[in-house]
Short mmCIF file of C-alpha atoms and ligand atoms in Angstrom, two decimals:
data_model
loop_
_atom_site.label_atom_id
_atom_site.label_comp_id
_atom_site.label_asym_id
_atom_site.label_seq_id
_atom_site.Cartn_x
_atom_site.Cartn_y
_atom_site.Cartn_z
CA MET A 265 75.71 47.34 103.17
CA ARG A 266 77.97 45.97 100.44
CA THR A 267 78.89 42.30 100.20
CA VAL A 268 82.37 41.51 98.89
CA HIS A 269 84.01 38.15 98.35
CA ALA A 270 87.51 39.11 97.19
CA VAL A 271 90.39 40.59 99.21
CA THR A 272 91.02 43.17 96.47
CA ASP A 273 87.43 44.49 96.77
CA LEU A 274 87.70 44.61 100.56
CA ARG A 275 91.00 46.51 100.34
CA HIS A 276 89.49 48.93 97.82
CA ALA A 277 86.66 49.81 100.22
CA VAL A 278 89.07 50.15 103.16
CA ARG A 279 91.47 52.36 101.18
CA GLY A 280 88.63 54.79 100.45
CA TRP A 281 87.64 54.97 104.11
CA LYS A 282 91.21 55.46 105.31
CA ARG A 283 91.79 58.21 102.76
CA ALA A 284 88.74 59.97 104.22
CA GLY A 285 90.28 59.66 107.70
CA LEU A 286 87.74 57.09 108.93
CA THR A 287 88.55 54.31 111.40
CA VAL A 288 87.70 50.71 110.59
CA GLY A 289 86.30 47.97 112.84
CA LEU A 290 86.27 44.25 112.11
CA VAL A 291 83.92 41.63 113.53
CA PRO A 292 85.19 38.17 112.51
CA THR A 293 82.45 35.49 112.50
CA MET A 294 81.60 32.11 111.04
CA GLY A 295 78.00 33.17 110.41
CA ALA A 296 74.76 31.68 111.81
CA LEU A 297 74.53 35.02 113.55
CA HIS A 298 72.73 35.59 116.84
CA ASP A 299 72.45 38.55 119.18
CA GLY A 300 75.91 37.80 120.59
CA HIS A 301 77.39 38.58 117.17
CA LEU A 302 75.11 41.58 116.72
CA SER A 303 76.28 42.97 120.07
CA LEU A 304 79.83 42.85 118.65
CA VAL A 305 78.62 44.76 115.58
CA ARG A 306 77.02 47.34 117.87
CA ALA A 307 80.27 47.66 119.86
CA ALA A 308 82.20 48.08 116.59
CA LEU A 309 79.76 50.77 115.40
CA ARG A 310 80.25 52.63 118.69
CA GLY A 311 84.04 52.28 118.57
CA THR A 312 84.86 52.84 114.88
CA ASP A 313 83.50 54.76 111.87
CA ARG A 314 83.10 51.86 109.41
CA VAL A 315 82.37 48.23 110.25
CA ILE A 316 83.32 45.11 108.32
CA VAL A 317 81.78 41.79 109.36
CA SER A 318 83.47 38.70 107.98
CA ILE A 319 81.61 35.44 107.54
CA PHE A 320 83.89 32.53 106.83
CA VAL A 321 83.42 28.98 108.08
CA ASN A 322 87.12 28.34 108.49
CA PRO A 323 87.88 24.69 107.66
CA THR A 324 91.34 24.74 109.27
CA GLN A 325 89.99 25.30 112.79
CA PHE A 326 87.67 22.27 112.79
CA ASP A 327 89.21 19.18 114.34
CA ASN A 328 86.15 17.13 113.42
CA PRO A 329 84.99 16.85 109.75
CA GLU A 330 81.37 16.18 110.76
CA ASP A 331 81.34 19.37 112.85
CA LEU A 332 82.57 21.34 109.80
CA GLU A 333 80.00 19.71 107.52
CA THR A 334 77.06 20.33 109.83
CA TYR A 335 78.08 23.85 110.92
CA PRO A 336 75.01 26.01 110.19
CA ARG A 337 75.29 28.15 107.04
CA VAL A 338 72.54 30.75 106.55
CA MET A 339 74.21 33.49 104.52
CA GLU A 340 71.05 35.26 103.30
CA ALA A 341 69.51 35.54 106.75
CA ASP A 342 72.89 36.67 108.14
CA ALA A 343 73.23 39.36 105.47
CA ARG A 344 69.77 40.69 106.33
CA LEU A 345 70.62 40.88 110.04
CA LEU A 346 73.90 42.67 109.34
CA ALA A 347 72.28 45.21 107.01
CA GLU A 348 69.64 45.94 109.68
CA ALA A 349 72.35 46.26 112.34
CA GLY A 350 74.14 48.90 110.26
CA ALA A 351 77.31 47.04 109.19
CA HIS A 352 78.97 48.66 106.19
CA VAL A 353 80.62 45.70 104.48
CA LEU A 354 79.99 41.97 104.67
CA TYR A 355 83.18 40.18 103.69
CA ALA A 356 82.42 36.57 102.72
CA PRO A 357 85.48 35.02 101.09
CA THR A 358 85.43 31.55 99.56
CA VAL A 359 87.80 28.86 100.84
CA ALA A 360 89.85 29.28 97.63
CA GLU A 361 90.13 33.04 98.25
CA MET A 362 91.33 32.52 101.81
CA TYR A 363 93.55 29.50 101.12
CA PRO A 364 94.66 29.67 97.47
CA LEU A 365 96.41 26.71 95.89
CA GLY A 366 99.86 26.33 97.46
CA PHE A 367 98.93 28.01 100.75
CA ALA A 368 101.55 26.76 103.22
CA THR A 369 101.64 28.98 106.31
CA THR A 370 100.35 28.21 109.79
CA ILE A 371 100.50 30.49 112.79
CA SER A 372 100.91 28.67 116.05
CA VAL A 373 100.65 30.49 119.36
CA ARG A 374 102.31 28.70 122.27
CA GLY A 375 101.28 29.06 125.92
CA VAL A 376 97.77 30.47 126.02
CA SER A 377 96.56 28.06 123.33
CA GLU A 378 97.59 25.03 125.40
CA GLY A 379 95.14 23.32 127.76
CA LEU A 380 91.37 23.96 127.91
CA CYS A 381 89.95 23.89 124.33
CA GLY A 382 93.49 23.55 122.96
CA ALA A 383 93.94 20.22 124.74
CA HIS A 384 90.72 18.77 123.34
CA ARG A 385 90.67 20.22 119.82
CA PRO A 386 94.07 19.50 118.22
CA GLY A 387 95.04 22.17 115.69
CA HIS A 388 92.00 24.33 116.49
CA PHE A 389 93.89 27.40 117.68
CA ASP A 390 96.44 27.16 114.86
CA GLY A 391 93.49 27.41 112.48
CA VAL A 392 91.99 30.32 114.44
CA ALA A 393 95.28 32.24 114.74
CA THR A 394 96.06 31.80 111.04
CA VAL A 395 92.68 32.88 109.72
CA VAL A 396 92.34 35.78 112.18
CA CYS A 397 95.84 36.99 111.27
CA LYS A 398 94.80 36.91 107.60
CA LEU A 399 91.56 38.76 108.35
CA PHE A 400 93.49 41.43 110.29
CA LEU A 401 95.92 41.94 107.41
CA GLN A 402 93.26 41.76 104.71
CA SER A 403 91.00 44.30 106.43
CA GLN A 404 93.72 46.53 107.91
CA ALA A 405 91.18 47.30 110.61
CA ASP A 406 92.01 49.58 113.54
CA ALA A 407 90.04 47.46 115.99
CA ALA A 408 88.59 43.96 116.09
CA PHE A 409 85.74 42.77 118.29
CA PHE A 410 85.46 39.29 119.84
CA GLY A 411 83.08 37.71 122.34
CA GLU A 412 84.30 36.73 125.81
CA LYS A 413 82.43 33.44 125.50
CA ASP A 414 85.52 32.27 123.60
CA PHE A 415 87.78 33.52 126.38
CA GLN A 416 90.81 31.43 125.40
CA GLN A 417 90.41 32.53 121.76
CA VAL A 418 90.64 36.18 122.86
CA HIS A 419 93.94 35.40 124.60
CA VAL A 420 95.28 33.56 121.54
CA VAL A 421 94.30 36.40 119.17
CA ARG A 422 95.77 39.10 121.44
CA ARG A 423 99.06 37.20 121.77
CA MET A 424 99.23 36.61 117.99
CA ALA A 425 98.56 40.29 117.14
CA ALA A 426 101.09 41.51 119.73
CA ASP A 427 103.79 39.02 118.69
CA LEU A 428 103.39 39.82 114.99
CA ASP A 429 103.22 43.62 115.53
CA ILE A 430 99.83 43.90 113.86
CA PRO A 431 98.59 47.41 114.63
CA ILE A 432 95.08 46.53 115.77
CA ARG A 433 93.16 46.91 119.05
CA VAL A 434 91.56 43.63 120.12
CA GLU A 435 88.39 44.29 122.12
CA ALA A 436 86.69 41.60 124.20
CA CYS A 437 82.94 42.09 124.64
CA PRO A 438 80.77 40.48 127.36
CA THR A 439 79.00 37.17 126.66
CA ARG A 440 75.37 37.55 125.62
CA ARG A 441 72.98 35.08 127.23
CA GLU A 442 69.53 33.68 126.52
CA ALA A 443 66.75 34.45 129.03
CA ASP A 444 67.59 31.26 130.96
CA GLY A 445 71.30 32.12 131.14
CA LEU A 446 72.64 29.85 128.38
CA ALA A 447 75.49 31.62 126.58
CA MET A 448 74.46 32.49 123.01
CA SER A 449 76.19 30.28 120.45
CA SER A 450 75.55 29.18 116.88
CA ARG A 451 75.81 25.62 118.21
CA ASN A 452 72.70 26.12 120.41
CA ARG A 453 70.68 25.66 117.19
CA ARG A 454 71.65 22.02 117.31
CA LEU A 455 69.80 21.49 120.61
CA VAL A 456 66.62 20.72 118.70
CA VAL A 457 64.91 18.44 121.25
CA PRO A 458 63.12 20.69 123.80
CA GLY A 459 64.20 18.49 126.76
CA ASP A 460 67.84 18.94 125.73
CA ARG A 461 67.47 22.70 125.40
CA ASP A 462 65.89 22.81 128.88
CA ARG A 463 68.72 20.71 130.32
CA ALA A 464 71.32 23.10 128.87
CA ARG A 465 70.42 25.75 131.44
CA VAL A 466 72.13 23.76 134.17
CA LEU A 467 75.46 24.80 132.63
CA PRO A 468 75.27 28.55 133.41
CA LEU A 469 73.50 27.81 136.72
CA ALA A 470 76.18 25.38 137.90
CA LEU A 471 78.97 27.65 136.67
CA GLY A 472 77.55 30.68 138.49
CA ASP A 473 77.05 28.72 141.72
CA ALA A 474 80.60 27.34 141.51
CA ALA A 475 82.06 30.82 140.95
CA ARG A 476 80.21 32.16 143.99
CA ALA A 477 81.31 29.19 146.13
CA ILE A 478 84.97 29.69 145.16
CA ALA A 479 84.75 33.45 145.69
CA GLY A 480 83.19 32.67 149.09
CA GLY A 481 86.28 30.70 150.09
CA GLN A 482 85.25 27.06 149.48
CA PRO A 483 88.11 24.79 148.33
CA VAL A 484 88.49 24.94 144.54
CA GLY A 485 88.97 21.17 144.06
CA THR A 486 85.85 20.30 146.07
CA VAL A 487 83.72 22.87 144.24
CA LEU A 488 84.91 21.73 140.80
CA ALA A 489 84.28 18.05 141.60
CA ALA A 490 80.75 18.78 142.86
CA THR A 491 80.02 20.93 139.79
CA ARG A 492 81.14 18.15 137.43
CA GLU A 493 78.79 15.76 139.22
CA ARG A 494 75.95 18.26 138.96
CA LEU A 495 76.43 18.61 135.20
CA LEU A 496 76.58 14.85 134.67
CA ALA A 497 73.50 14.33 136.85
CA GLY A 498 71.77 17.11 134.89
CA GLY A 499 72.09 15.25 131.58
CA PHE A 500 75.52 16.25 130.25
CA SER A 501 77.32 13.21 128.86
CA ASN A 502 80.87 14.48 129.32
CA VAL A 503 82.60 17.40 131.03
CA GLU A 504 85.69 17.98 128.88
CA TYR A 505 87.17 20.49 131.27
CA LEU A 506 86.11 22.63 134.19
CA GLU A 507 88.99 24.75 135.40
CA LEU A 508 89.89 27.84 137.36
CA ARG A 509 92.42 29.99 135.49
CA ARG A 510 94.06 33.37 136.08
CA GLU A 511 92.37 35.98 133.86
CA ALA A 512 95.57 37.75 132.84
CA ASP A 513 97.41 34.77 131.31
CA LEU A 514 95.20 31.70 131.75
CA ALA A 515 97.62 30.12 134.24
CA PRO A 516 95.92 27.28 136.19
CA LEU A 517 94.89 28.23 139.72
CA ALA A 518 94.46 25.85 142.64
CA ARG A 519 93.25 28.71 144.84
CA LEU A 520 92.21 32.32 144.31
CA ASP A 521 94.79 34.10 146.46
CA GLY A 522 93.18 37.45 145.62
CA GLN A 523 93.72 37.15 141.86
CA ARG A 524 91.31 37.92 139.06
CA ALA A 525 90.15 34.51 137.89
CA ARG A 526 87.83 32.82 135.40
CA LEU A 527 86.01 29.56 135.67
CA LEU A 528 85.91 27.91 132.25
CA VAL A 529 83.97 24.88 131.08
CA ALA A 530 83.39 22.73 128.00
CA ALA A 531 80.76 20.01 128.25
CA TRP A 532 78.73 17.83 125.89
CA LEU A 533 74.97 17.65 125.87
CA ALA A 534 73.04 15.56 123.31
CA GLY A 535 76.06 15.47 120.99
CA VAL A 536 76.57 19.25 121.18
CA ARG A 537 79.73 20.74 122.66
CA LEU A 538 78.94 23.81 124.77
CA ILE A 539 81.52 26.17 126.26
CA ASP A 540 81.10 28.95 128.79
CA ASN A 541 83.07 30.94 131.36
CA VAL A 542 82.40 33.38 134.18
CA PRO A 543 84.56 35.72 136.22
CA VAL A 544 85.23 34.70 139.80
CA SER A 545 85.18 37.96 141.65
CA VAL A 546 86.88 38.51 144.93
CA ALA A 547 85.95 41.65 146.88
CA GLY A 548 88.38 44.44 146.04
CA VAL A 549 89.95 42.77 142.99
O1 LIG B 214 84.85 32.73 116.99
C1 LIG B 214 84.69 32.44 115.79
O2 LIG B 214 83.57 32.49 115.26
C2 LIG B 214 85.90 32.00 114.96
O3 LIG B 214 86.78 31.26 115.73
C3 LIG B 214 86.60 33.18 114.26
C4 LIG B 214 87.20 34.14 115.26
C5 LIG B 214 85.63 33.91 113.36
C6 LIG B 214 87.75 32.64 113.40
O4 LIG B 214 87.29 31.79 112.40
#
């Protein structure tokens, strides 16, 4: 695996591959890699001939300076994991490479970026859409691989690529979970007190139970209220949102009415913001 820091070096590698008729996959990350990221690398290796993994802690998508400062950065360990996984290029640009002096463009996606995380993290999805657009154009990849844990992000990225006519396939891969069901996330590393880590498992448990109750016909409002209470009683300090949304366009749903739906949550435990989502399956849909 080669590590490159400059767009010109990335483009040089990609040009060679394209000349040889090879397809290119991109896995955008902010590092602190776990098996969720590595599953995206594996999907990219199955789906394309050459795989670029980007590691860039993107300052413009952080709405909280402390979150940006304390975001885990473990580049050497990440590089080792990626080499073992079989990635071909690690692209690790500096902030100055990504946002050179005078940088003045922001991409803002309306609609799917509103509500949910968008309502609680001002500017977050502008930062995501802008950096992902740049990564798409810099890498000229044929396909890009994202985790479904960030379900709203997948919608934002798909909308952005479609609206800007970027010729790339955006693939959403299933959420990877720890043995106790907690969705894998770089932020889980911050749950350092064992009691807190144990308490975190109530999130996937409560979410799964709520999805089954809604699919079984219980009223959505009642189920969501009870699930909020369960999370708060289980040690979560705040439930930012817990909502049922249509899978296709993230429209809010008050009832299932036979549609494909997702239950999405963001909640705080011991100063750590955790997000998760599960499909709510109705027989035959
Ligand atoms: O999901 C992430 O890690 C980030 O939002 C992404 C897509 C790498 C953009 O910085």
